[in-house]
Short mmCIF file of N, CA, C and O in Angstrom, two decimals:
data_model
loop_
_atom_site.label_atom_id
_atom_site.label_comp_id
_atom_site.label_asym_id
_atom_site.label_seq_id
_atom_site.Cartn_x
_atom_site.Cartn_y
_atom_site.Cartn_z
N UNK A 17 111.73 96.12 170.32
CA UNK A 17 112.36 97.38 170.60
C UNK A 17 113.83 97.31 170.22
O UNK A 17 114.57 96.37 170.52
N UNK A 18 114.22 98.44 169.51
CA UNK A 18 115.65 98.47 169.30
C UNK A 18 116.49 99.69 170.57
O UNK A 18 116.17 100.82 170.93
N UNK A 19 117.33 99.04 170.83
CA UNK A 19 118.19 99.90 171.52
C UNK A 19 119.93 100.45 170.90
O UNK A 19 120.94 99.77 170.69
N UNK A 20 119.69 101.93 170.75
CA UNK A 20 120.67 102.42 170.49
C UNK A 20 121.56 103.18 171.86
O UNK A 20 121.21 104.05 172.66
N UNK A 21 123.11 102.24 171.67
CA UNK A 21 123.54 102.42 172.55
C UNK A 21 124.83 103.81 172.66
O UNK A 21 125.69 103.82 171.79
N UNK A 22 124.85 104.59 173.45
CA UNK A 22 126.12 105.08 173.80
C UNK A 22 126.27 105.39 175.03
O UNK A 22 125.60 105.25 176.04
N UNK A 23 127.72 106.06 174.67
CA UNK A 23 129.11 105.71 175.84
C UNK A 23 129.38 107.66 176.35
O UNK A 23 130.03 108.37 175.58
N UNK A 24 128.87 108.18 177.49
CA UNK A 24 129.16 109.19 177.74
C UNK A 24 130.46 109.40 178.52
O UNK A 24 130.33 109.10 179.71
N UNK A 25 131.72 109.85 178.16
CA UNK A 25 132.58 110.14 179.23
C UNK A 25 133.06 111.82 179.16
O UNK A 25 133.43 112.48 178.20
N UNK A 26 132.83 112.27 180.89
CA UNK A 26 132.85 114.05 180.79
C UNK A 26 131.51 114.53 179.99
O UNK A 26 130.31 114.33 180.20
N UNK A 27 132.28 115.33 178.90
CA UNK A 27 130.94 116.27 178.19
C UNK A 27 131.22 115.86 176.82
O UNK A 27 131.03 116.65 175.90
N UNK A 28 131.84 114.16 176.54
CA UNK A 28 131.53 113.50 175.28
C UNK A 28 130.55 112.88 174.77
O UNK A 28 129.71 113.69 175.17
N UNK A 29 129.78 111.92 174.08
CA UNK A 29 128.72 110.99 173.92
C UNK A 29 129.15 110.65 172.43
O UNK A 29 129.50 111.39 171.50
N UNK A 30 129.00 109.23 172.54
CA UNK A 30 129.26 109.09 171.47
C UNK A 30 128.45 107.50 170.93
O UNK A 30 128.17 106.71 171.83
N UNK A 31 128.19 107.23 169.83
CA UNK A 31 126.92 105.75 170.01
C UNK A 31 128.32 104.27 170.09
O UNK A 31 129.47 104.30 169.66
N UNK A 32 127.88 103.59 170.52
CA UNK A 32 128.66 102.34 171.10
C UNK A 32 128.03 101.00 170.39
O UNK A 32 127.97 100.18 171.30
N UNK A 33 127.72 100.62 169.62
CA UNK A 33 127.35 99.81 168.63
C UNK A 33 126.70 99.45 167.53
O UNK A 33 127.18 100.16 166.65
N UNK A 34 125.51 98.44 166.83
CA UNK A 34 125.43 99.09 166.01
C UNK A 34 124.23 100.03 165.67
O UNK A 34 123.27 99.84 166.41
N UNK A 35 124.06 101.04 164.69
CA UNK A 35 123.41 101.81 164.21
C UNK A 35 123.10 102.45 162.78
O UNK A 35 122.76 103.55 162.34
N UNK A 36 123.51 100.80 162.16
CA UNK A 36 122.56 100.75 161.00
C UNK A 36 121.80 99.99 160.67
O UNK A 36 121.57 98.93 161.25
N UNK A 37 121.12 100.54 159.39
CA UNK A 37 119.73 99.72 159.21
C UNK A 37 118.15 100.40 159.90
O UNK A 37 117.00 100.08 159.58
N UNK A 38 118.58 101.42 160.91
CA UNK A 38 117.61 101.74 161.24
C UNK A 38 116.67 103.13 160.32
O UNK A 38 116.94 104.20 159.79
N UNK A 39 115.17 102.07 160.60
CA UNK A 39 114.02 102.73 159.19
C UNK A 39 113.24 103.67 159.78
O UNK A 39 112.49 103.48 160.74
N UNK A 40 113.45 104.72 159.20
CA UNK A 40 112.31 105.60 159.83
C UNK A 40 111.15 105.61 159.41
O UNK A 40 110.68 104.89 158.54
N UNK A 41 110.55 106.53 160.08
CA UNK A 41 108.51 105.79 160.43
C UNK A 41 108.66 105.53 161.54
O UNK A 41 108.36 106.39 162.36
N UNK A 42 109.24 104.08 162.04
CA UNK A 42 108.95 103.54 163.23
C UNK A 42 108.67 104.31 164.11
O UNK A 42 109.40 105.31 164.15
N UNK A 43 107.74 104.23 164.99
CA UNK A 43 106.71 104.24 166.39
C UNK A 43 107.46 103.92 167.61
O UNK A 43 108.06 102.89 167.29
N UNK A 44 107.80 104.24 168.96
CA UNK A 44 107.51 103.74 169.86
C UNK A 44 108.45 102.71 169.83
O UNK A 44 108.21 101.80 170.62
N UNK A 45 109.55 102.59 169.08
CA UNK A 45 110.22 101.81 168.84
C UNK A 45 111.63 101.70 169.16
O UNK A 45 112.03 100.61 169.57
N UNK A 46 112.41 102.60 169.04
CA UNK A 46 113.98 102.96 169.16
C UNK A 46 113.81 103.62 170.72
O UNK A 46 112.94 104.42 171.05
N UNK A 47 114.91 103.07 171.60
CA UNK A 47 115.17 103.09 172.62
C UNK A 47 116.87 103.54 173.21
O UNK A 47 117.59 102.55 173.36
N UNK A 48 117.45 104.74 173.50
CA UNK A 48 118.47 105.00 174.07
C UNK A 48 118.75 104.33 175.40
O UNK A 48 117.96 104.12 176.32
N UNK A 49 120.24 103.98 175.28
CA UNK A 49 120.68 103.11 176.53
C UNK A 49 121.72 104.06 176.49
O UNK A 49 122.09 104.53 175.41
N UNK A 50 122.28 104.41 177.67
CA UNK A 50 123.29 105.64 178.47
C UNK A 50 124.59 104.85 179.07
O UNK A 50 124.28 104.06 179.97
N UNK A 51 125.74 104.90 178.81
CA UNK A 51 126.77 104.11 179.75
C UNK A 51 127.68 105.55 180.02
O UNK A 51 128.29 106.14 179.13
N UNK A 52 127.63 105.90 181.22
CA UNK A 52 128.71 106.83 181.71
C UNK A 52 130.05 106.27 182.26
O UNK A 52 130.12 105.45 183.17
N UNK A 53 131.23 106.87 181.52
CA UNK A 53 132.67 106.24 182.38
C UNK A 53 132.64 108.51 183.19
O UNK A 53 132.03 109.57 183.04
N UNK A 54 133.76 107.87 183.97
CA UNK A 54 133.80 109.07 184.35
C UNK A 54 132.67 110.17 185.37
O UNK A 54 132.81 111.24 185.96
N UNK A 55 131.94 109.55 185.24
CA UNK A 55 130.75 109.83 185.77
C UNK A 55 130.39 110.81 186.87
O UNK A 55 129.23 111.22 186.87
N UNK A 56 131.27 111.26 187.86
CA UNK A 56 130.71 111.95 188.67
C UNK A 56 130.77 113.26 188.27
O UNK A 56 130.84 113.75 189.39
N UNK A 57 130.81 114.27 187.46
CA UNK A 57 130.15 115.24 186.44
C UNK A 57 128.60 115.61 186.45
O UNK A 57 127.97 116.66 186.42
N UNK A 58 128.19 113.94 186.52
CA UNK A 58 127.04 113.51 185.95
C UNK A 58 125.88 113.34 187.07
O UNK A 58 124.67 113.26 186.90
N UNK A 59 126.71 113.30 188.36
CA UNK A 59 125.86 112.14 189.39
C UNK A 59 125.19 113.64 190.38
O UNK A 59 125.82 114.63 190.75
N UNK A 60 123.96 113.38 190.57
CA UNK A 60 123.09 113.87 190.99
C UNK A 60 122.09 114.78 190.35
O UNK A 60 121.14 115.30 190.93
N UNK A 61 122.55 114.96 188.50
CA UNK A 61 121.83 115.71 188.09
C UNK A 61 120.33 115.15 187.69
O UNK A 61 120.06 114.01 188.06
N UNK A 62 119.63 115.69 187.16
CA UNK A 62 118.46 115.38 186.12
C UNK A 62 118.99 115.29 184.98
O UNK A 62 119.49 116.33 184.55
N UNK A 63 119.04 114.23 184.23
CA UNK A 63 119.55 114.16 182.75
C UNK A 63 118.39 113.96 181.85
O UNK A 63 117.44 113.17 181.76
N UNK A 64 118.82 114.97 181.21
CA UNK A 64 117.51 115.12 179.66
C UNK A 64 118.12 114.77 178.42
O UNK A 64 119.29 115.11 178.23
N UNK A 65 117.53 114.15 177.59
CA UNK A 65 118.35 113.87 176.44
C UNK A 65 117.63 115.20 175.37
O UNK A 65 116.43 115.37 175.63
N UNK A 66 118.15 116.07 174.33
CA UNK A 66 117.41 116.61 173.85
C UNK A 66 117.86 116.33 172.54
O UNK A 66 119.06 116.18 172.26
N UNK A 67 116.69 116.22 171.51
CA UNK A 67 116.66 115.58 169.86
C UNK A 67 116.03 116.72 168.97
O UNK A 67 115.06 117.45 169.17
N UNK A 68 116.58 116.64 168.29
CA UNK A 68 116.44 117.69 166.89
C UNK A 68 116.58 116.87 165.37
O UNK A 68 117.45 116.11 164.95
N UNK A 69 115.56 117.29 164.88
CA UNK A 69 115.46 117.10 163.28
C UNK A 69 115.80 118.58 162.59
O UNK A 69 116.42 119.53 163.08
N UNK A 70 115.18 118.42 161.28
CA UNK A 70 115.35 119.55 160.11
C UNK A 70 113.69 120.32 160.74
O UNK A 70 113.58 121.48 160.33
N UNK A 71 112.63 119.90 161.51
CA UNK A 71 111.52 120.36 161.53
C UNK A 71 111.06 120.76 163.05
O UNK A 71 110.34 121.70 163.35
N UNK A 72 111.78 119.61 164.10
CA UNK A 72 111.75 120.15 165.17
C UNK A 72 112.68 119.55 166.59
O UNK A 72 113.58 118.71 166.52
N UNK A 73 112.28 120.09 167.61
CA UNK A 73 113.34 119.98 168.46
C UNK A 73 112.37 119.37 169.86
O UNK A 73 111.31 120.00 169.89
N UNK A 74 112.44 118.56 170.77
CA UNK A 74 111.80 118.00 171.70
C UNK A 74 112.84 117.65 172.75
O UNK A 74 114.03 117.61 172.46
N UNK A 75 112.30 117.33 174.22
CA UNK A 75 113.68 116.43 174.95
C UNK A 75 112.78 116.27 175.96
O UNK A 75 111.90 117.01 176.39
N UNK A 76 113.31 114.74 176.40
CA UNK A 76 112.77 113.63 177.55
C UNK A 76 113.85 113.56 178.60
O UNK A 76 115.09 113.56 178.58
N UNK A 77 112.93 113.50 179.52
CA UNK A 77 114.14 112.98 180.69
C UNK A 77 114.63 111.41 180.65
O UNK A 77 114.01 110.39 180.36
N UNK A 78 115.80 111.61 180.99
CA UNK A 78 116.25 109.82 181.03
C UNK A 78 116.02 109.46 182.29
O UNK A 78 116.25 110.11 183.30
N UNK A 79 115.40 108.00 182.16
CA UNK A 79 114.70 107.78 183.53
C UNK A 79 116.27 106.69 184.37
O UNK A 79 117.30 106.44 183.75
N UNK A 80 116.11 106.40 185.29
CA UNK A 80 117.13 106.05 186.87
C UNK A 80 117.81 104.40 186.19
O UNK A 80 118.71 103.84 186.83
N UNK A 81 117.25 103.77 184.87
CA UNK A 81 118.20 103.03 184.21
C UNK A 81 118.58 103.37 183.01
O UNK A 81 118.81 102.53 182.14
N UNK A 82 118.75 105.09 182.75
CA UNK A 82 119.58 105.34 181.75
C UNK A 82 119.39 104.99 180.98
O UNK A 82 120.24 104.37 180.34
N UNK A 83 117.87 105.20 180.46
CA UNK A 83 117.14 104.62 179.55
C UNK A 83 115.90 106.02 178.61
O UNK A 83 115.35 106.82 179.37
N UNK A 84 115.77 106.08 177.88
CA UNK A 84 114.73 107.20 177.18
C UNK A 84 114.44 106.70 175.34
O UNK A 84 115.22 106.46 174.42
N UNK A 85 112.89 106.69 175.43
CA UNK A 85 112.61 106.49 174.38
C UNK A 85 112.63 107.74 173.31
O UNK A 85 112.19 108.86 173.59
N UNK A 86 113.24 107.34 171.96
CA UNK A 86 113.15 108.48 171.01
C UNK A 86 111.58 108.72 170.68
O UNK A 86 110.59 107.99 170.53
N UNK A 87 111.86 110.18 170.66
CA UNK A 87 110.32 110.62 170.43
C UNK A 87 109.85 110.08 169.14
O UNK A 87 110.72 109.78 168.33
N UNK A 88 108.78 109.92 168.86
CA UNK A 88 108.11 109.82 167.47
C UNK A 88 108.11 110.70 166.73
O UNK A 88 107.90 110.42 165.55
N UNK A 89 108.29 111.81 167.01
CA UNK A 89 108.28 113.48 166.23
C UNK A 89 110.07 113.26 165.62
O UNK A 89 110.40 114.08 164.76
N UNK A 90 110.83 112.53 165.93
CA UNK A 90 112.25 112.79 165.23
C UNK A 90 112.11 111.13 164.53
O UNK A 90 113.14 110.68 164.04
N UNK A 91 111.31 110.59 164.50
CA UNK A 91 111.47 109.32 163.54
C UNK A 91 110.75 109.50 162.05
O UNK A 91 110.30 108.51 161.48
N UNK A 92 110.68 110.57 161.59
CA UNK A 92 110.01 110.65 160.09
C UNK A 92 111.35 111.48 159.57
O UNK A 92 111.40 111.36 158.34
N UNK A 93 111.68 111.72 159.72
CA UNK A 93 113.02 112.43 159.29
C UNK A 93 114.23 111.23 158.32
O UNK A 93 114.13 110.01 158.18
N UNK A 94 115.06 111.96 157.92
CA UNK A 94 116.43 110.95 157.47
C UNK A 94 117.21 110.87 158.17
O UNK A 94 117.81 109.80 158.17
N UNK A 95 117.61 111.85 159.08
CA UNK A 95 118.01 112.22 160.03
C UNK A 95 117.61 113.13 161.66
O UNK A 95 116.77 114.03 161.76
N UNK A 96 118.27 112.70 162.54
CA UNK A 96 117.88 113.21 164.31
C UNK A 96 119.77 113.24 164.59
O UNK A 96 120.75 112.53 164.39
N UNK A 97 119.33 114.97 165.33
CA UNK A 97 120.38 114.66 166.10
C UNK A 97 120.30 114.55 167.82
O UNK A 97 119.22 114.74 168.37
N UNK A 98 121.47 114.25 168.57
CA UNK A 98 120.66 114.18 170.24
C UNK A 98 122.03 114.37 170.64
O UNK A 98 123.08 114.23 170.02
N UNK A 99 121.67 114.90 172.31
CA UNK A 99 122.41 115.08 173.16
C UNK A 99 122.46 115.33 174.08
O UNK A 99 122.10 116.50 174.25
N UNK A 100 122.93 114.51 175.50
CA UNK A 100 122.44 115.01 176.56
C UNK A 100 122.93 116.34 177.31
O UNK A 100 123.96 116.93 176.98
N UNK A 101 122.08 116.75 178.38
CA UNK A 101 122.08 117.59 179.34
C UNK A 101 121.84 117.22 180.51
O UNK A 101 120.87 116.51 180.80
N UNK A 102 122.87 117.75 181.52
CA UNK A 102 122.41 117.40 182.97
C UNK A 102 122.57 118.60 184.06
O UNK A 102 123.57 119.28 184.31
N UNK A 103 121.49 118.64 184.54
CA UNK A 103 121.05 119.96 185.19
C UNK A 103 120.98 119.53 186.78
O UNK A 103 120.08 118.73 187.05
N UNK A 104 121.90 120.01 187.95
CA UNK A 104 121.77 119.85 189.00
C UNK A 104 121.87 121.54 189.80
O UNK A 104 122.98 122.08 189.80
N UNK A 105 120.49 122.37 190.57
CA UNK A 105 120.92 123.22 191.35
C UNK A 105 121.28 124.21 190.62
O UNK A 105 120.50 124.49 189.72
N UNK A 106 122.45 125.01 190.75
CA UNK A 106 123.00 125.90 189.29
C UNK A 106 123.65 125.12 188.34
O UNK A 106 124.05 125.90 187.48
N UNK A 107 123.92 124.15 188.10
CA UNK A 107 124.55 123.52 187.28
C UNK A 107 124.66 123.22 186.20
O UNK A 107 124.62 121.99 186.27
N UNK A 108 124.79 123.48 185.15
CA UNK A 108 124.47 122.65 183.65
C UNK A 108 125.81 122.26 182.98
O UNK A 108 126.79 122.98 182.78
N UNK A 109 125.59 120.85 182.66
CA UNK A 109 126.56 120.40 181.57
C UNK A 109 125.70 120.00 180.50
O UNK A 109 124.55 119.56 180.51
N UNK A 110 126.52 120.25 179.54
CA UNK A 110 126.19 119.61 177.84
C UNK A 110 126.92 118.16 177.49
O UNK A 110 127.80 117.83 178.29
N UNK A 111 126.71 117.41 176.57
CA UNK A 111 127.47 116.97 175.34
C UNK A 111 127.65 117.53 174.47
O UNK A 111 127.15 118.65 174.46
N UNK A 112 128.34 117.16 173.46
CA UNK A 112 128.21 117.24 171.76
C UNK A 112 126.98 116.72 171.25
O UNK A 112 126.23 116.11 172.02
N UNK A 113 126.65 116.88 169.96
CA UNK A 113 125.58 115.84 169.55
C UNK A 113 125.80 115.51 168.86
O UNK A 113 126.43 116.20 168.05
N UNK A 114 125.47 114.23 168.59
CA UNK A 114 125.74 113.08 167.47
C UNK A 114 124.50 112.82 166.87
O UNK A 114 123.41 112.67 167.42
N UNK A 115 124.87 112.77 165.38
CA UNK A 115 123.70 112.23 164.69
C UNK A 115 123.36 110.98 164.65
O UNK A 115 124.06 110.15 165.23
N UNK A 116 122.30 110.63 164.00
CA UNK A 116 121.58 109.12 163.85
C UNK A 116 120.81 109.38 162.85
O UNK A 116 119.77 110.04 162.87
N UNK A 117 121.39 108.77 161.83
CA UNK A 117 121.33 108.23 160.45
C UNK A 117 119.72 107.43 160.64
O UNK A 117 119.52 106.61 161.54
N UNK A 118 118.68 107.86 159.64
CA UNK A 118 117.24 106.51 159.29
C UNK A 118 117.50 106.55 157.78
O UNK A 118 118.00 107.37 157.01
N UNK A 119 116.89 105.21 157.64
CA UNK A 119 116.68 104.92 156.21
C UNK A 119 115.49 104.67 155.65
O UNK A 119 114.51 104.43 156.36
N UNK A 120 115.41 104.70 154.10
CA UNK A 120 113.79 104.10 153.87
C UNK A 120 113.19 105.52 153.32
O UNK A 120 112.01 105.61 153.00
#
């Protein structure tokens, strides 16, 4: 499993090491890791990560170690973009979204 990492602070996100080389196709494979500074924005919501290609759009919840696997529906692409959301009560915050580059 590969893990692609980023760094959320407020309503930024941005990826935190590396993130190249990665081939698309892969399955079940690429794994988001979440590091919040700043964090209480963040704390008590439901956080969803939501991903978009050129064909379609899907989103998973991130589970209690800030952890969510990329769907398989955004790994045939050249490109995915993602970004989280966190929904508490009336609440909603966004990020930005950042892309993620596949190759192959």
């Amino acid at each position: 499993m590969r893990v692609l990492p980023f760094k959320i602070s407020n309503q930024q996100i941005v990826k935190n090491g590396d993130f190249t080389h990665i081939t698309k196709g892969t399955k079940n494979y690429l794994q988001c890791k979440f590091e919040f500074e700043n964090s209480e924005d963040w704390r008590g919501c439901t956080i969803i990560a939501a991903f978009e290609n050129q064909q379609k759009e899907c989103a998973v919840v991130v589970s209690n170690d800030l952890t969510c696997m990329v769907p398989n529906e955004m790994t045939d692409s050249k490109y995915f973009k993602m970004r989280l959301i966190g929904v508490r009560d009336s609440k909603r915050i966004n990020t930005n979204r950042v892309l993620i580059s596949q190759e192959g």
